[in-house]
Amino acid sequence: MSLIGVSMLEMRQLIEQACLPDRCEVTCTDGVSLTIRLGQGQNLEEGVVLTGVSLQNLNSCRDVVNLVGQLHALRSSHPTSLRAMA
């Protein structure tokens, strides 16, 4: 993980809390990249899924904030879509 001293659980919580009040689920099955589901309100069915978010690209809190901004922009422009981000 690129953010020194931040565990995967803490990274998930950072991203999920930054997306409030919308529902967000963050998973990392391979230890290398994240899959993020951002819903519309509490409904994940009306949102977007972003896959392939490299942990190496998350080096600072600013990177996390930019990621959350990208998620919201993606949801606004392409609801219920699947995107990959390297």
mmCIF file of C-alpha atoms in Angstrom:
data_model
loop_
_atom_site.group_PDB
_atom_site.id
_atom_site.type_symbol
_atom_site.label_atom_id
_atom_site.label_comp_id
_atom_site.label_asym_id
_atom_site.label_seq_id
_atom_site.Cartn_x
_atom_site.Cartn_y
_atom_site.Cartn_z
ATOM 1 C CA MET A 1 0.000 0.000 0.000
ATOM 2 C CA SER A 2 1.368 3.390 -0.949
ATOM 3 C CA LEU A 3 0.090 5.544 1.911
ATOM 4 C CA ILE A 4 2.657 4.778 4.593
ATOM 5 C CA GLY A 5 1.082 3.495 7.797
ATOM 6 C CA VAL A 6 -2.444 3.225 6.378
ATOM 7 C CA SER A 7 -3.967 -0.245 6.475
ATOM 8 C CA MET A 8 -6.386 -1.560 3.874
ATOM 9 C CA LEU A 9 -9.239 -1.189 6.359
ATOM 10 C CA GLU A 10 -8.305 2.447 6.965
ATOM 11 C CA MET A 11 -8.058 3.084 3.207
ATOM 12 C CA ARG A 12 -11.514 1.594 2.688
ATOM 13 C CA GLN A 13 -12.926 3.726 5.496
ATOM 14 C CA LEU A 14 -11.304 6.887 4.118
ATOM 15 C CA ILE A 15 -12.862 6.393 0.699
ATOM 16 C CA GLU A 16 -16.257 5.208 1.958
ATOM 17 C CA GLN A 17 -16.570 8.087 4.428
ATOM 18 C CA ALA A 18 -15.472 10.615 1.813
ATOM 19 C CA CYS A 19 -18.397 9.478 -0.352
ATOM 20 C CA LEU A 20 -21.022 10.059 2.345
ATOM 21 C CA PRO A 21 -23.991 10.533 2.279
ATOM 22 C CA ASP A 22 -23.901 8.204 -0.752
ATOM 23 C CA ARG A 23 -23.299 4.526 -0.185
ATOM 24 C CA CYS A 24 -19.868 3.305 -1.220
ATOM 25 C CA GLU A 25 -18.254 -0.121 -1.035
ATOM 26 C CA VAL A 26 -14.514 -0.611 -1.515
ATOM 27 C CA THR A 27 -12.939 -4.026 -2.034
ATOM 28 C CA CYS A 28 -9.391 -5.180 -2.711
ATOM 29 C CA THR A 29 -9.176 -8.878 -3.463
ATOM 30 C CA ASP A 30 -5.646 -8.945 -4.880
ATOM 31 C CA GLY A 31 -3.843 -6.466 -2.598
ATOM 32 C CA VAL A 32 -2.879 -4.411 -5.653
ATOM 33 C CA SER A 33 -6.001 -2.656 -6.926
ATOM 34 C CA LEU A 34 -9.366 -1.500 -5.640
ATOM 35 C CA THR A 35 -12.882 -2.028 -6.881
ATOM 36 C CA ILE A 36 -15.203 0.770 -5.803
ATOM 37 C CA ARG A 37 -18.989 0.805 -6.047
ATOM 38 C CA LEU A 38 -20.590 4.221 -5.558
ATOM 39 C CA GLY A 39 -24.339 4.360 -5.287
ATOM 40 C CA GLN A 40 -26.916 7.068 -5.597
ATOM 41 C CA GLY A 41 -27.960 7.688 -2.008
ATOM 42 C CA GLN A 42 -28.135 4.299 -0.285
ATOM 43 C CA ASN A 43 -28.918 2.447 -3.517
ATOM 44 C CA LEU A 44 -25.873 0.744 -5.076
ATOM 45 C CA GLU A 45 -27.956 -0.387 -8.046
ATOM 46 C CA GLU A 46 -28.179 3.212 -9.309
ATOM 47 C CA GLY A 47 -24.456 3.933 -9.225
ATOM 48 C CA VAL A 48 -21.134 3.138 -10.848
ATOM 49 C CA VAL A 49 -18.402 0.549 -10.415
ATOM 50 C CA LEU A 50 -14.791 1.587 -10.815
ATOM 51 C CA THR A 51 -12.296 -1.262 -11.151
ATOM 52 C CA GLY A 52 -8.533 -1.467 -11.361
ATOM 53 C CA VAL A 53 -7.736 1.502 -9.105
ATOM 54 C CA SER A 54 -4.061 0.926 -8.377
ATOM 55 C CA LEU A 55 -3.023 1.301 -4.756
ATOM 56 C CA GLN A 56 0.341 2.579 -5.988
ATOM 57 C CA ASN A 57 -1.453 5.663 -7.349
ATOM 58 C CA LEU A 58 -2.842 6.543 -3.908
ATOM 59 C CA ASN A 59 0.174 8.229 -2.334
ATOM 60 C CA SER A 60 -1.522 11.021 -0.394
ATOM 61 C CA CYS A 61 -4.831 12.199 0.979
ATOM 62 C CA ARG A 62 -5.034 14.487 -2.044
ATOM 63 C CA ASP A 63 -4.966 11.405 -4.298
ATOM 64 C CA VAL A 64 -7.896 9.946 -2.339
ATOM 65 C CA VAL A 65 -9.834 13.214 -2.625
ATOM 66 C CA ASN A 66 -9.198 13.284 -6.397
ATOM 67 C CA LEU A 67 -10.359 9.671 -6.663
ATOM 68 C CA VAL A 68 -13.616 10.483 -4.870
ATOM 69 C CA GLY A 69 -14.123 13.470 -7.182
ATOM 70 C CA GLN A 70 -13.614 11.212 -10.197
ATOM 71 C CA LEU A 71 -16.151 8.748 -8.814
ATOM 72 C CA HIS A 72 -18.786 11.456 -8.428
ATOM 73 C CA ALA A 73 -18.060 12.843 -11.895
ATOM 74 C CA LEU A 74 -18.276 9.345 -13.400
ATOM 75 C CA ARG A 75 -21.587 8.692 -11.686
ATOM 76 C CA SER A 76 -22.983 12.005 -12.910
ATOM 77 C CA SER A 77 -21.998 11.350 -16.516
ATOM 78 C CA HIS A 78 -22.481 7.576 -16.782
ATOM 79 C CA PRO A 79 -24.851 6.083 -14.213
ATOM 80 C CA THR A 80 -24.767 2.291 -13.841
ATOM 81 C CA SER A 81 -21.543 1.889 -15.792
ATOM 82 C CA LEU A 82 -18.356 -0.103 -15.335
ATOM 83 C CA ARG A 83 -15.047 1.692 -15.715
ATOM 84 C CA ALA A 84 -11.434 0.664 -15.316
ATOM 85 C CA MET A 85 -8.818 3.007 -13.963
ATOM 86 C CA ALA A 86 -5.141 2.106 -13.968
#
